[in-house]
Tab-separated table of C-alpha atoms in Angstrom:
chain	number	residue	atom	x	y	z
A	22	MET	CA	-174.535	57.177	4.984
A	23	HIS	CA	-178.138	57.967	4.105
A	24	HIS	CA	-180.705	55.764	5.762
A	25	LYS	CA	-184.382	55.296	5.024
A	26	LYS	CA	-184.769	52.644	7.719
A	27	ALA	CA	-183.691	52.539	11.364
A	28	CYS	CA	-180.303	54.128	11.894
A	29	MET	CA	-177.864	52.096	13.989
A	30	PRO	CA	-174.593	54.052	14.287
A	31	SER	CA	-172.931	51.472	16.534
A	32	SER	CA	-173.363	48.668	13.992
A	33	GLN	CA	-172.151	50.940	11.185
A	34	ARG	CA	-169.103	51.848	13.258
A	35	THR	CA	-168.312	48.178	13.869
A	36	LYS	CA	-168.672	47.430	10.152
A	37	ILE	CA	-166.376	50.308	9.151
A	38	GLU	CA	-163.758	49.422	11.778
A	39	SER	CA	-163.742	45.830	10.510
A	40	ILE	CA	-163.181	47.000	6.926
A	41	LEU	CA	-160.356	49.308	8.024
A	42	GLN	CA	-158.673	46.564	10.058
A	43	GLY	CA	-158.814	44.212	7.064
A	44	SER	CA	-157.324	46.884	4.796
A	45	ASN	CA	-154.645	48.056	7.223
A	46	ASP	CA	-151.723	46.650	5.190
A	47	GLN	CA	-152.930	48.308	1.991
A	48	LEU	CA	-153.685	51.655	3.648
A	49	PHE	CA	-150.515	51.830	5.718
A	50	PRO	CA	-147.742	49.750	4.097
A	51	LYS	CA	-144.535	49.141	6.051
A	52	SER	CA	-142.500	50.250	3.021
A	53	LEU	CA	-143.158	52.039	-0.248
A	54	LEU	CA	-141.151	51.668	-3.440
A	55	ILE	CA	-141.376	54.322	-6.141
A	56	ASN	CA	-139.996	52.939	-9.376
A	57	LYS	CA	-140.922	55.628	-11.891
A	58	ARG	CA	-140.189	59.346	-11.916
A	59	LEU	CA	-142.425	61.706	-13.810
A	60	PRO	CA	-141.239	65.117	-14.968
A	61	ALA	CA	-142.353	68.083	-12.879
A	62	VAL	CA	-145.118	70.079	-14.486
A	63	GLY	CA	-144.435	73.791	-14.814
A	64	VAL	CA	-146.702	76.499	-13.483
A	65	THR	CA	-149.088	77.924	-16.039
A	66	PRO	CA	-148.505	81.589	-16.889
A	67	HIS	CA	-150.832	84.245	-15.551
A	68	VAL	CA	-153.927	85.075	-17.552
A	69	LYS	CA	-153.529	88.445	-19.249
A	70	ASN	CA	-157.093	89.690	-18.858
A	71	GLY	CA	-159.502	88.854	-16.092
A	72	GLY	CA	-159.715	86.199	-13.463
A	73	TRP	CA	-157.642	85.822	-10.342
A	74	GLY	CA	-154.690	84.877	-12.542
A	75	ASP	CA	-154.493	88.508	-13.707
A	76	ILE	CA	-151.611	90.179	-11.838
A	77	ARG	CA	-153.537	93.458	-11.879
A	78	ASP	CA	-156.202	91.831	-9.697
A	79	HIS	CA	-153.516	90.913	-7.180
A	80	GLU	CA	-152.260	94.497	-7.106
A	81	LEU	CA	-155.800	95.846	-6.757
A	82	CYS	CA	-156.423	93.540	-3.799
A	83	LYS	CA	-153.170	94.660	-2.158
A	84	SER	CA	-154.122	98.325	-2.653
A	85	TYR	CA	-157.470	97.763	-0.906
A	86	ARG	CA	-155.626	96.168	1.979
A	87	ARG	CA	-153.320	99.188	2.291
A	88	LEU	CA	-156.364	101.486	2.531
A	89	GLN	CA	-157.704	99.682	5.607
C-alpha cells in the first residue's frame, strides 16, 4: 500500500478485514473435490558443466566444509 495522501492504517485494516470476511468461503472451503489427476513431472537431470546443477560443484562445496 503506497500512499501519497494521508495514511490511515486503521481504515485500511477495516477495509481488508471486510474483504477477507466476504471471501471466507472461497479462501477456506469446507470441502475440496479434486476431479483430475495430472502426471507427476520428473526431475530434470543435472547440468553437465557449470551451475549449481553440476554435481562437481556439490562435491567441491562438501570438500570446503570438511576443511573447516
